[in-house]
CSV table of C-alpha atoms in Angstrom, one decimal:
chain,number,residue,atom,x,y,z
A,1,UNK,CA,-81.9,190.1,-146.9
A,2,UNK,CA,-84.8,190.6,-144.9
A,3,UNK,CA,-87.5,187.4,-145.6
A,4,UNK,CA,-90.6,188.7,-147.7
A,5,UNK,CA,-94.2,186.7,-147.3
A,6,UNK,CA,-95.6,186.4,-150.7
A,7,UNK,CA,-98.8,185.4,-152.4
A,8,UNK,CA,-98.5,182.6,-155.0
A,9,UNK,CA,-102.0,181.7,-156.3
A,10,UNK,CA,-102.8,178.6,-157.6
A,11,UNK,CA,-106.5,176.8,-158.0
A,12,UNK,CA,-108.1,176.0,-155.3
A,13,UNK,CA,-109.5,172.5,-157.1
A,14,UNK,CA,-105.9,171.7,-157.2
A,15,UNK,CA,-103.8,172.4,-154.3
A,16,UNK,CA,-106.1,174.3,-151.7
A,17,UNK,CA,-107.0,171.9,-148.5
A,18,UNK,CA,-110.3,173.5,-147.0
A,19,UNK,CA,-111.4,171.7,-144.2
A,20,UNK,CA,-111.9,167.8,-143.4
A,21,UNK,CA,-109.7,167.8,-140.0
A,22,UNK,CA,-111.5,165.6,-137.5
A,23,UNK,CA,-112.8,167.2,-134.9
A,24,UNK,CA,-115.1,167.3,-131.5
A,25,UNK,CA,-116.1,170.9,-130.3
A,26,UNK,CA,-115.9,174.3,-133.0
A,27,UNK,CA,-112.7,175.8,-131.0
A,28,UNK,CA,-110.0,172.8,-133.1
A,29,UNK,CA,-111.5,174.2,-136.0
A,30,UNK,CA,-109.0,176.9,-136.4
A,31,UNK,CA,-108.0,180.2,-135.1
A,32,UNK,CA,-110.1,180.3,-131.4
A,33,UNK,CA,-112.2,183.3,-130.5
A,34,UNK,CA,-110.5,186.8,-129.3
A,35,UNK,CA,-111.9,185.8,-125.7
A,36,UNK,CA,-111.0,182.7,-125.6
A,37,UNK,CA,-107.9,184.0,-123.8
A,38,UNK,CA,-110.0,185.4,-120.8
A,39,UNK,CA,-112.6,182.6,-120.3
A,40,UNK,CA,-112.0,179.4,-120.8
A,41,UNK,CA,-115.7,178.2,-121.3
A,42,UNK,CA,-115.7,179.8,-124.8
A,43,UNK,CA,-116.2,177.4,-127.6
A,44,UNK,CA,-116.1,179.4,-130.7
A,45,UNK,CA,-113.4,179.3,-133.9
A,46,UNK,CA,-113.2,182.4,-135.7
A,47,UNK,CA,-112.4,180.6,-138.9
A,48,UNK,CA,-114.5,177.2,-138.9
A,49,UNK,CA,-117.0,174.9,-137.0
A,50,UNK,CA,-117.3,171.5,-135.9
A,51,UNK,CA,-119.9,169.4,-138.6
A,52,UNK,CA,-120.6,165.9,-138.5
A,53,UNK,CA,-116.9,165.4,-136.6
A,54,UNK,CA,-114.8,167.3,-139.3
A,55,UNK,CA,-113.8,171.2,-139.3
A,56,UNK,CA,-115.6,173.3,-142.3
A,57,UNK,CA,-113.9,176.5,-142.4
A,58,UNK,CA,-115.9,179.8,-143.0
A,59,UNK,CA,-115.2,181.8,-146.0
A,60,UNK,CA,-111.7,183.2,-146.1
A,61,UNK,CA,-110.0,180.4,-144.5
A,62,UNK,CA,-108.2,177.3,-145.3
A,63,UNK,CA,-106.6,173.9,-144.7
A,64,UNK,CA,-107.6,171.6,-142.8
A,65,UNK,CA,-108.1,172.8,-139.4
A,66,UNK,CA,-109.2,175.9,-140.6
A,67,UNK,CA,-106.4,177.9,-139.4
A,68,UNK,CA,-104.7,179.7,-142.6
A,69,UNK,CA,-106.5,183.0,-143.8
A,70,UNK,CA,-106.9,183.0,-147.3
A,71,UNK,CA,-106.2,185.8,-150.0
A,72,UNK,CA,-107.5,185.7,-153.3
A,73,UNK,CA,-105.6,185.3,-156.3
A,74,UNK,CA,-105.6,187.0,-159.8
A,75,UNK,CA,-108.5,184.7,-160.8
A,76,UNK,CA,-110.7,185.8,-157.8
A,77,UNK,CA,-110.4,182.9,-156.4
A,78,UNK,CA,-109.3,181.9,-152.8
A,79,UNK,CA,-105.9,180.5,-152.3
A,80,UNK,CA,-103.5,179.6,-149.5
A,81,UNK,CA,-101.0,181.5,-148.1
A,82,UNK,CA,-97.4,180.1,-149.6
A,83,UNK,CA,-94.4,181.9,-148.1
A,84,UNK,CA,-90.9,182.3,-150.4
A,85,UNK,CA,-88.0,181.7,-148.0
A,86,UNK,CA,-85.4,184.3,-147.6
A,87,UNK,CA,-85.8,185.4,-151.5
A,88,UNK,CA,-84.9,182.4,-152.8
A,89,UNK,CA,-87.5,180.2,-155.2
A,90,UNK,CA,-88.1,177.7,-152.4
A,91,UNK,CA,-91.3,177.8,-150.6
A,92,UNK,CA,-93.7,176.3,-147.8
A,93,UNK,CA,-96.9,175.8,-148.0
A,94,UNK,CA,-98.4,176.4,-144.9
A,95,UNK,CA,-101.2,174.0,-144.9
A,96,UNK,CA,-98.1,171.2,-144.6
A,97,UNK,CA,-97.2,172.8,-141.2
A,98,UNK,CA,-99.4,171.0,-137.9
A,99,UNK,CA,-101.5,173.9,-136.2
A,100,UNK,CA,-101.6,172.8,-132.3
A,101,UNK,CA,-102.4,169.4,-131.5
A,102,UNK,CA,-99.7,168.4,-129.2
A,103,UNK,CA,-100.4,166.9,-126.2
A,104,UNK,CA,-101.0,168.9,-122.5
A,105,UNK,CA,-102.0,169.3,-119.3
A,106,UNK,CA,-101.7,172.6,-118.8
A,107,UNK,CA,-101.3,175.7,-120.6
A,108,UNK,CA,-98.2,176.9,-120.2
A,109,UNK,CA,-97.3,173.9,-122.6
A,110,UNK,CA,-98.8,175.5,-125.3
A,111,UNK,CA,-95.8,178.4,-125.0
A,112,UNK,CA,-98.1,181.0,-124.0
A,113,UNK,CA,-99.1,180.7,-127.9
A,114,UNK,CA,-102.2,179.2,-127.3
A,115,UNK,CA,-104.6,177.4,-124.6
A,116,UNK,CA,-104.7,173.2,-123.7
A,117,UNK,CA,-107.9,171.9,-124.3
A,118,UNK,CA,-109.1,168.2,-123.5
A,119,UNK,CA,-105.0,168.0,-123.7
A,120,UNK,CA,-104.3,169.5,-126.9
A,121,UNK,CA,-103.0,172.8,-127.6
A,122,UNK,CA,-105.0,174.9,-129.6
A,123,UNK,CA,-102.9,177.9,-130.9
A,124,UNK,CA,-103.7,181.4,-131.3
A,125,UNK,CA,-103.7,183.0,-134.8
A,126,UNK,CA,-100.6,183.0,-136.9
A,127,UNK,CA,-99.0,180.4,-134.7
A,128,UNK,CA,-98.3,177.0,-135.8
A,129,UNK,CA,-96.8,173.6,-134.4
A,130,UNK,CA,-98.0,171.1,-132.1
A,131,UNK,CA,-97.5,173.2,-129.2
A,132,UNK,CA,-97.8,176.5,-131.0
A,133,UNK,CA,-93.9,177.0,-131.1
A,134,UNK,CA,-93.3,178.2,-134.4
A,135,UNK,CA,-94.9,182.2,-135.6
A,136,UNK,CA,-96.5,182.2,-138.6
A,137,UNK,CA,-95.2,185.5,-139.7
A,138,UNK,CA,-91.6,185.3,-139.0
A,139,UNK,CA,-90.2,181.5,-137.9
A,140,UNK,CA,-92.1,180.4,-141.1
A,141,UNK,CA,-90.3,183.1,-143.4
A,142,UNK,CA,-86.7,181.8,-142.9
A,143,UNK,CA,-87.7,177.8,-143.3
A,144,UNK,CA,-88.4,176.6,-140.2
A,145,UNK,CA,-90.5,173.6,-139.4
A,146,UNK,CA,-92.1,172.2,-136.6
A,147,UNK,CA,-89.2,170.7,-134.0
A,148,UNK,CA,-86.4,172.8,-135.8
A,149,UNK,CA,-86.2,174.2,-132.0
A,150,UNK,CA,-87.5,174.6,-128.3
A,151,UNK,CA,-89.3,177.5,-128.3
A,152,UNK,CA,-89.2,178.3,-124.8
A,153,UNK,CA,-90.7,175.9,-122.1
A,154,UNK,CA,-86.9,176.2,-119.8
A,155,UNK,CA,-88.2,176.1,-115.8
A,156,UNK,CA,-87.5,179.8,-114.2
A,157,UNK,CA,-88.4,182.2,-111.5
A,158,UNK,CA,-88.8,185.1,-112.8
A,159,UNK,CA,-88.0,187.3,-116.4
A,160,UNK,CA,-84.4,187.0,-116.1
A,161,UNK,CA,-83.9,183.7,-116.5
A,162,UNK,CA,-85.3,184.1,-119.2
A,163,UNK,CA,-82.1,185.4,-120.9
A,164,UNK,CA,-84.3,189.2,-121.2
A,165,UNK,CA,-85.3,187.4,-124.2
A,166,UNK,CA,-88.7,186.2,-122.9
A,167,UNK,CA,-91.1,186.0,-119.8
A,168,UNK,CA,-91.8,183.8,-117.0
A,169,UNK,CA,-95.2,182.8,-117.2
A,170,UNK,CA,-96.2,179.8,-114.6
A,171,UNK,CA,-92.5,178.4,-113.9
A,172,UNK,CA,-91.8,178.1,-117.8
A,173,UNK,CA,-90.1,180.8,-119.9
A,174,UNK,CA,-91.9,181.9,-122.8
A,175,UNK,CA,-90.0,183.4,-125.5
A,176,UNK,CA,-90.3,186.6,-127.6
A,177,UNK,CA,-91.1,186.5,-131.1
A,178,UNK,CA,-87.7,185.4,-133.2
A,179,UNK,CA,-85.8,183.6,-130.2
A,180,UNK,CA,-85.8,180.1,-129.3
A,181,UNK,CA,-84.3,177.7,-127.3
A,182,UNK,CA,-85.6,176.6,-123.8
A,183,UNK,CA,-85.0,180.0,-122.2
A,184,UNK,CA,-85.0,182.2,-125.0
A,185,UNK,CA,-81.2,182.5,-125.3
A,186,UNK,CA,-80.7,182.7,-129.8
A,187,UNK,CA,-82.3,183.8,-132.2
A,188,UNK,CA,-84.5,181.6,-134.5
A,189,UNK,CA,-82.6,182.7,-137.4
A,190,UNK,CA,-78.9,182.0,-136.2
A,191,UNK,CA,-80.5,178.3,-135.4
A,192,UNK,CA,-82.4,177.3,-138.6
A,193,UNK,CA,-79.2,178.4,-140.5
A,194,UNK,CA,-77.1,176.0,-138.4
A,195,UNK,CA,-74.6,179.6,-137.2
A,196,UNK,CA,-75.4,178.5,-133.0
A,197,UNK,CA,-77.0,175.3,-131.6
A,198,UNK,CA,-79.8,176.0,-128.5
A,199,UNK,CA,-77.3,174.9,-125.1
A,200,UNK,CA,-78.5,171.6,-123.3
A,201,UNK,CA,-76.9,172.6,-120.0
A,202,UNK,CA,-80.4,174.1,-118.5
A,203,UNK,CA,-82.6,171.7,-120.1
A,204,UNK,CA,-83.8,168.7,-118.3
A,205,UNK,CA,-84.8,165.5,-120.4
A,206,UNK,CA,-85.3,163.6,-117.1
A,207,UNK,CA,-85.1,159.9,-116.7
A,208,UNK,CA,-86.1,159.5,-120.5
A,209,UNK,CA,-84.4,161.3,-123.0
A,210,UNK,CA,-81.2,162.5,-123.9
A,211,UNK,CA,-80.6,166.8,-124.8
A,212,UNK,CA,-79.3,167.1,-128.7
A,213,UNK,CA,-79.2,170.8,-129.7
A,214,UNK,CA,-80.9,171.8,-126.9
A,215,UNK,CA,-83.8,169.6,-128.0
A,216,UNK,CA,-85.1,166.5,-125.6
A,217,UNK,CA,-84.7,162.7,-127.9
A,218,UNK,CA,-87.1,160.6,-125.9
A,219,UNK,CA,-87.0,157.1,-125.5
A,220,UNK,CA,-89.7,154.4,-126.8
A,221,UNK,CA,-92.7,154.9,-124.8
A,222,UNK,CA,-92.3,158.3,-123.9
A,223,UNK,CA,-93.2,162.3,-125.5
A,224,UNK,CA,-93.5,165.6,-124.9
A,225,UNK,CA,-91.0,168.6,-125.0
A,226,UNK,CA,-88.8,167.2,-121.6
A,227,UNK,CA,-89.6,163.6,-122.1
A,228,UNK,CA,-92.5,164.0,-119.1
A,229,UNK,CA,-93.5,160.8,-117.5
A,230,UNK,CA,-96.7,162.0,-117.5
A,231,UNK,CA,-97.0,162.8,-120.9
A,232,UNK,CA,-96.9,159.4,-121.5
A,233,UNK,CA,-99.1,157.7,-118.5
A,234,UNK,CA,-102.9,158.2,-118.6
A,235,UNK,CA,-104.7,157.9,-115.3
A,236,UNK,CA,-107.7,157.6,-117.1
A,237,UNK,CA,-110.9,159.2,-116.1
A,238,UNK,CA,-110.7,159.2,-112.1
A,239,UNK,CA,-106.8,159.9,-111.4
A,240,UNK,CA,-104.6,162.9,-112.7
A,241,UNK,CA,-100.5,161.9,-113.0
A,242,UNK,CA,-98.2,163.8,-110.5
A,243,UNK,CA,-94.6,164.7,-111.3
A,244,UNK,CA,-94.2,165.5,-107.7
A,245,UNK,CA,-94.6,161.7,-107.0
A,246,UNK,CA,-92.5,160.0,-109.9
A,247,UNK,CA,-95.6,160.1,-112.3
A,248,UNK,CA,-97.6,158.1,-110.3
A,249,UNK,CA,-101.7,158.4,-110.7
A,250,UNK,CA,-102.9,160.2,-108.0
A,251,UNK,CA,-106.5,158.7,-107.8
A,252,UNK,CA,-110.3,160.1,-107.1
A,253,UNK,CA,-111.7,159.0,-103.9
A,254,UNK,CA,-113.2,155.4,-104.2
A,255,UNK,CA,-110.3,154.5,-106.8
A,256,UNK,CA,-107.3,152.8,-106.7
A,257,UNK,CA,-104.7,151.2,-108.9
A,258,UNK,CA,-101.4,152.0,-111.0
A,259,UNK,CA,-103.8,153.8,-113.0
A,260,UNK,CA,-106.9,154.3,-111.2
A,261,UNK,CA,-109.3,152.1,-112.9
A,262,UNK,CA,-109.6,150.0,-109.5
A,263,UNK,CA,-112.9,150.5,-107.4
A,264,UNK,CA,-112.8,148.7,-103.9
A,265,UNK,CA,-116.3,147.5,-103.5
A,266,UNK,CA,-118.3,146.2,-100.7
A,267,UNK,CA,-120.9,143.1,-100.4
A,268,UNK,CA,-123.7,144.8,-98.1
A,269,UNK,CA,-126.8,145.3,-100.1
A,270,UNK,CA,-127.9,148.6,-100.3
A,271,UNK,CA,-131.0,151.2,-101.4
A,272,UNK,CA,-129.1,154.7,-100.6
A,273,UNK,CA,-125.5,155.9,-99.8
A,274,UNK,CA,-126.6,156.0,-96.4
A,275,UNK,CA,-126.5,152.1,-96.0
A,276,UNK,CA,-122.6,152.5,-96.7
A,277,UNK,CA,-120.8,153.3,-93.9
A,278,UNK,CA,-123.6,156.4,-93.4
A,279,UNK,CA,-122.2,158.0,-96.6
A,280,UNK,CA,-119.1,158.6,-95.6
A,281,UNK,CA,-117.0,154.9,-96.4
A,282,UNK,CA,-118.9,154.6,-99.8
A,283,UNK,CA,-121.9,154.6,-101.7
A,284,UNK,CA,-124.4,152.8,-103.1
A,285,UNK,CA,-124.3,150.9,-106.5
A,286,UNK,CA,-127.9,151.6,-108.3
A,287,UNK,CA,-127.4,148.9,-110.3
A,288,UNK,CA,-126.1,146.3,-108.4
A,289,UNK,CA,-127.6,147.2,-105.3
A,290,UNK,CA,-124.5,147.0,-103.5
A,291,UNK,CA,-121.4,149.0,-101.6
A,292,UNK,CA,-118.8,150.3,-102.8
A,293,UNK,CA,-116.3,151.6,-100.6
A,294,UNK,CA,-114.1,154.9,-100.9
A,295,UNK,CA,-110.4,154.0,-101.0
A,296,UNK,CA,-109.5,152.8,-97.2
A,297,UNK,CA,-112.6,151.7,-96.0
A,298,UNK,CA,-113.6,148.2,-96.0
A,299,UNK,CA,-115.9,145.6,-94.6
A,300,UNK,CA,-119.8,144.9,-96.5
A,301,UNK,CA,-121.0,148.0,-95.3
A,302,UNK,CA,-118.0,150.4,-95.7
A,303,UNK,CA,-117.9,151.0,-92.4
A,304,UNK,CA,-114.5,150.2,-91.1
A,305,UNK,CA,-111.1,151.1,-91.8
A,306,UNK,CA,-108.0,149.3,-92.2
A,307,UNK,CA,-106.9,145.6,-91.9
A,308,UNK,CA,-108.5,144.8,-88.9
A,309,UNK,CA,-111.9,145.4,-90.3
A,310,UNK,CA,-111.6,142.7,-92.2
A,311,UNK,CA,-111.0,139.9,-89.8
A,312,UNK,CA,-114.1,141.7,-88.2
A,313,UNK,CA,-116.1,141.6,-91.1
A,314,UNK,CA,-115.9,137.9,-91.5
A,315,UNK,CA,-117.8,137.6,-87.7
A,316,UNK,CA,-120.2,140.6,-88.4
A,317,UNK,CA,-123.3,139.4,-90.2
A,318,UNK,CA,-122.9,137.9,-93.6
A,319,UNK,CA,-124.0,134.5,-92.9
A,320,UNK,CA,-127.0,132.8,-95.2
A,321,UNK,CA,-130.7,133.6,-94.3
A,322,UNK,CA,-134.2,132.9,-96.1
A,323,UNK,CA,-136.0,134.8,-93.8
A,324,UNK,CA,-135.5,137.2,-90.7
A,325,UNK,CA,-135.4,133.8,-88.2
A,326,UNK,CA,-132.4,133.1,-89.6
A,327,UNK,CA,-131.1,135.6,-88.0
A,328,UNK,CA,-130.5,135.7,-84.4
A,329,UNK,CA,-132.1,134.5,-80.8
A,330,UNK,CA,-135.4,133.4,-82.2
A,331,UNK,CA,-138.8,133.6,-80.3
A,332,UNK,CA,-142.3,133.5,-80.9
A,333,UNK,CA,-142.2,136.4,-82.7
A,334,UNK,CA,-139.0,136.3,-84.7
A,335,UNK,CA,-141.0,138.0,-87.6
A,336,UNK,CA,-140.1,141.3,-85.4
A,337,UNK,CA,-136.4,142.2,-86.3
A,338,UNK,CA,-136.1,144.5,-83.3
A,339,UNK,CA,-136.5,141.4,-81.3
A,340,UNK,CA,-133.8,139.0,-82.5
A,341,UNK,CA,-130.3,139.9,-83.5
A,342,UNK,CA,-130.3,141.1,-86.9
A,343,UNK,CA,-132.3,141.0,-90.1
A,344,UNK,CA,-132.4,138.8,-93.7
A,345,UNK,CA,-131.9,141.3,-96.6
A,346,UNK,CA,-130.9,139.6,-100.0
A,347,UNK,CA,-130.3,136.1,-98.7
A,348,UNK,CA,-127.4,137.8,-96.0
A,349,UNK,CA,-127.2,138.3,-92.2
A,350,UNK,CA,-127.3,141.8,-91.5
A,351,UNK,CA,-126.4,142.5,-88.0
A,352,UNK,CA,-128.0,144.9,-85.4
A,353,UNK,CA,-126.3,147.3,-82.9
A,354,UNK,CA,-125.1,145.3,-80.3
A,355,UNK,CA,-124.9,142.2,-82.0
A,356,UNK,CA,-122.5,140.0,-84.2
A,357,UNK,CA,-121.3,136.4,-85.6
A,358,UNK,CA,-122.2,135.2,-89.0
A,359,UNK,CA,-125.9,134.7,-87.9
A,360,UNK,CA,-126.2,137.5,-85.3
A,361,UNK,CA,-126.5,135.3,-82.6
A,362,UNK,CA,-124.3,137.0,-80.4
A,363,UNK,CA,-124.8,140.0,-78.4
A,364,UNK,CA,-121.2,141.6,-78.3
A,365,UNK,CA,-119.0,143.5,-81.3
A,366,UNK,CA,-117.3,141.5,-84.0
A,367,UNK,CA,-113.6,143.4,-82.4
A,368,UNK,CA,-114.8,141.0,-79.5
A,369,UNK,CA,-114.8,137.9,-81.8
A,370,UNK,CA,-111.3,138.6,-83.4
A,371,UNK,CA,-109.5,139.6,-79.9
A,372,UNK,CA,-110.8,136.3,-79.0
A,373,UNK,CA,-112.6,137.7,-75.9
A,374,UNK,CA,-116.0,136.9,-77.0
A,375,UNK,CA,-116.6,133.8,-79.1
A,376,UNK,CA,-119.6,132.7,-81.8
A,377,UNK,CA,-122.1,130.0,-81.7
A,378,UNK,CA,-122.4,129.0,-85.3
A,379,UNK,CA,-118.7,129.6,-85.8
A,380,UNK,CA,-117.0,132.7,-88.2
A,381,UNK,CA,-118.2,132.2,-92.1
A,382,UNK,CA,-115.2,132.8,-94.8
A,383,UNK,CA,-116.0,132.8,-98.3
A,384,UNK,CA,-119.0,131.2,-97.0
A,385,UNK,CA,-117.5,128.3,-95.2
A,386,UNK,CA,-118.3,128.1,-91.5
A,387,UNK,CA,-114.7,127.4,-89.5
A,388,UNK,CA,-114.4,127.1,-85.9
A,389,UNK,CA,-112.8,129.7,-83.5
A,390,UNK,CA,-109.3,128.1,-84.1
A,391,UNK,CA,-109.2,128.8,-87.5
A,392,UNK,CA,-110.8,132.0,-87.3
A,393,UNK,CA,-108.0,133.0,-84.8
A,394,UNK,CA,-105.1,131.5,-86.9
A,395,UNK,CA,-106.7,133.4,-89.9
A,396,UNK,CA,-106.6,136.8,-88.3
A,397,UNK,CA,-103.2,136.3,-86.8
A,398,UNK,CA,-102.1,135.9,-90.8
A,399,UNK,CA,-104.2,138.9,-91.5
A,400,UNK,CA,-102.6,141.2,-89.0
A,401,UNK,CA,-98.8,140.1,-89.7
C-alpha cells in the first residue's frame, strides 16, 4: 500500500504548538531562506523570526521552531500537519519530531539536508532530525523517527561508493531520498519494518562506540553519528579540535593548553605591541599594561625563543628601580637614560642595547651572563631574590637538562 499524508484538523488552542523555541539569530526559526544554500551570510527564515530569544513563526507555519507549514482545517482555522502511517489509524504528529539541532562542524554533517550554523544543523524544508536525516514527505509516512537509521554520512571517494544510491559530497555519502544506512545501501522502508538491518562492516565508531544495526552506540562522554572525539571536546573560543591529531585542540597563536584557554604572558610593561618583542613575540595588554607573548616566545619583552631565553631573562633587566639611577653606570647626569645602562619604567630595570644584569650594570648580552663568559655586579635576580653567579649557573644547568 503506498503511504498517503493526510490532514487531521484539530484546534489550534488545543494541540497546535506555534512558536516559543529558544533562539539567537531568525535562520533557527524554521525553514531557512531559498539562498541560504549559496551564501552563507544570509540570516533569514522563511517561516519565523527571532523575538526576545524565542522563534514566532509567520502566518502559515507551526511548532515550535517554526518549521511545519500549516493547512487549514474545516473550521478555517490553522492546524498542523499529522501524517497516517501506511493506512493504518496510527499517526505522528510532526511537531513531536526535532527539526535540526544536532551538533556540527561542518556541513556535510547535516547530510547535505541542510547547513551547520554556530554548530547546529539547520535543515532545509521538509527535512527533519537533528542532523536533517529523516524527509518529511516520505521517511515520516512509513513511521520513522529520528535515529531509526544512518542516513548517509559513510566516508567515500567518489558516487560509487555510494552503493549508486547516493552522492559523494565532501568525503561523506549523502543518500537519495528513501535509502539509508551510512552509504546508501537499503531502503528506508525495508529498515523501519525490521525486513534488512543497515551493515556495520563500513562504518567506523572509532575508539568510542560500538556499530549496532549499522548505527554507532557511543560511550559516556561522547556523541555524534561516528562517536567523533571532537564532537565531544570544545576548544573553546581560540582552538578548533583536529581528528587528524587524535582530537587534540589545535590552538590560535598566543594560546596554549589541552583546550586552549592558556595565554603565555610576559612581565615587560608595555604602551603598544611594539614593546613586545617588536610585534612579532606578542602584544601588548591594554589593561594591564603588560606582554603577552605568542605561543613560543618568552622572556618580559617577548623577545626570545625557547628555553634558553629564560635563563637569559633572569640577567636581562628586571631588577627593582625608583628612578632611572637605579639603573646602570651612574654619573652626574644619570637623569639621561642614553647615558647609563638602561631605564626605570614601572618600578623594573629595563635594559639598553648593549647592556644587561638585573640592574643594567653590565655592558655585554645576558647569553654572555648564562654561558658564564661575562659575569654581573649585583648578581642574577630570580623571583626577585638576588643569588650569586654560582647559583645562577647551577639554575641554568637545571633549566637546560
Amino acid at each position: 500500500m503506498i503511504p498517503v499524508l493526510l490532514f487531521i484538523g484539530f484546534s489550534l488552542s488545543a494541540a497546535t504548538i506555534i512558536g516559543g523555541k529558544e533562539c539567537t539569530k531568525n535562520v533557527q526559526c524554521g525553514i531557512p531562506a531559498a539562498d541560504l544554500e549559496q551564501s552563507r551570510e544570509v540570516t533569514d527564515s522563511l517561516s519565523g523570526q527571532c523575538l526576545n530569544g524565542k522563534c514566532s513563526c509567520y502566518d502559515g507555519f507551526g511548532c515550535n521552531n517554526c518549521g511545519a507549514r500549516m493547512v487549514l482545517d474545516d473550521y478555517g482555522d490553522y492546524t498542523t500537519i499529522r501524517a497516517l502511517i501506511d493506512g493504518s489509524t496510527n499517526s505522528v504528529d510532526i511537531c513531536d519530531v526535532q527539526w535540526g539541532g544536532g551538533y556540527c562542524t561542518e556541513d556535510s554533517e547535516c547530510h547535505g539536508k541542510g547547513l551547520c550554523i554556530e554548530n547546529q544543523c539547520v535543515c532545509y524544508s521538509n527535512w527533519l532530525c537533528p542532523y536533517c536525516e529523516m524527509g518529511l514527505n516520505e521517511d515520516i509516512l512509513i513511521g520513522a523517527t529520528c535515529g531509526d537509521y544512518v542516513h548517509g554520512g559513510g566516508r567515500c571517494y567518489d558516487d560509487e561508493d555510494c552503493n549508486g544510491k547516493g552522492v559523494c559530497l565532501d568525503g561523506t555519502c549523502t543518500c537519495n531520498s528513501g535509502y539509508v544506512c551510512s552509504h546508501c545501501s537499503a531502503l528506508a522502508l525495508d529498515v523501519i519494518r525490521g525486513n534488512t538491518v543497515c551493515p556495520c562492516d563500513r562504518v567506523n565508531c572509532g575508539k568510542h562506540g560500538v556499530c549496532q544495526g549499522g548505527v554507532c552506540i557511543c560511550e559516556a562522554g561522547f556523541k555524534g553519528q561516528f562517536c567523533n572525539v571532537c564532537d565531544s571536546l570544545d576548544c573553546g573560543e581560540h582552538g578548533v579540535c583536529s581528528l587528524a591529531l587524535g582530537g587534540q585542540c589545535v590552538c590560535d597563536p598566543g594560546y596554549s593548553g589541552t583546550l586552549c584557554d592558556t595565554q603565555p604572558r610576559g612581565s615587560k610593561p608595555c604602551e603598544e605591541d611594539t614593546d613586545c618583542g617588536n610585534g612579532v613575540g606578542g602584544i601588548c595588554n591594554p589593561t594591564t599594561h603588560t606582554c603577552e607573548c605568542y605561543k613560543g616566545w618568552t622572556c618580559p619583552a617577548c623577545d626570545k625563543i625557547g628555553k634558553e631565553c629564560n635563563a637569559a631573562a633572569m640577567v636581562h633587566g628586571g631588577g627593582a628601580c625608583a628612578s632611572n639611577k637605579d639603573c646602570g653606570n651612574f654619573g652626574p647626569d644619570f637623569d639621561n637614560p642614553e647615558k647609563t645602562g638602561g631605564k626605570c619604567e614601572g618600578g623594573m630595570c629595563v635594559c639598553f642595547e648593549g647592556y644587561t644584569c638585573p640592574h643594567c650594570t653590565t655592558g655585554g648580552s645576558p647569553e654572555s651572563v648564562v654561558k658564564g663568559d661575562l659575569q654581573c655586579k649585583d648578581g642574577a635576580v630570580r623571583s626577585g631574590v638576588c643569588v650569586g653567579m654560582l647559583a645562577l649557573l647551577g639554575w641554568v644547568a637545571y633549566m637546560l637538562l
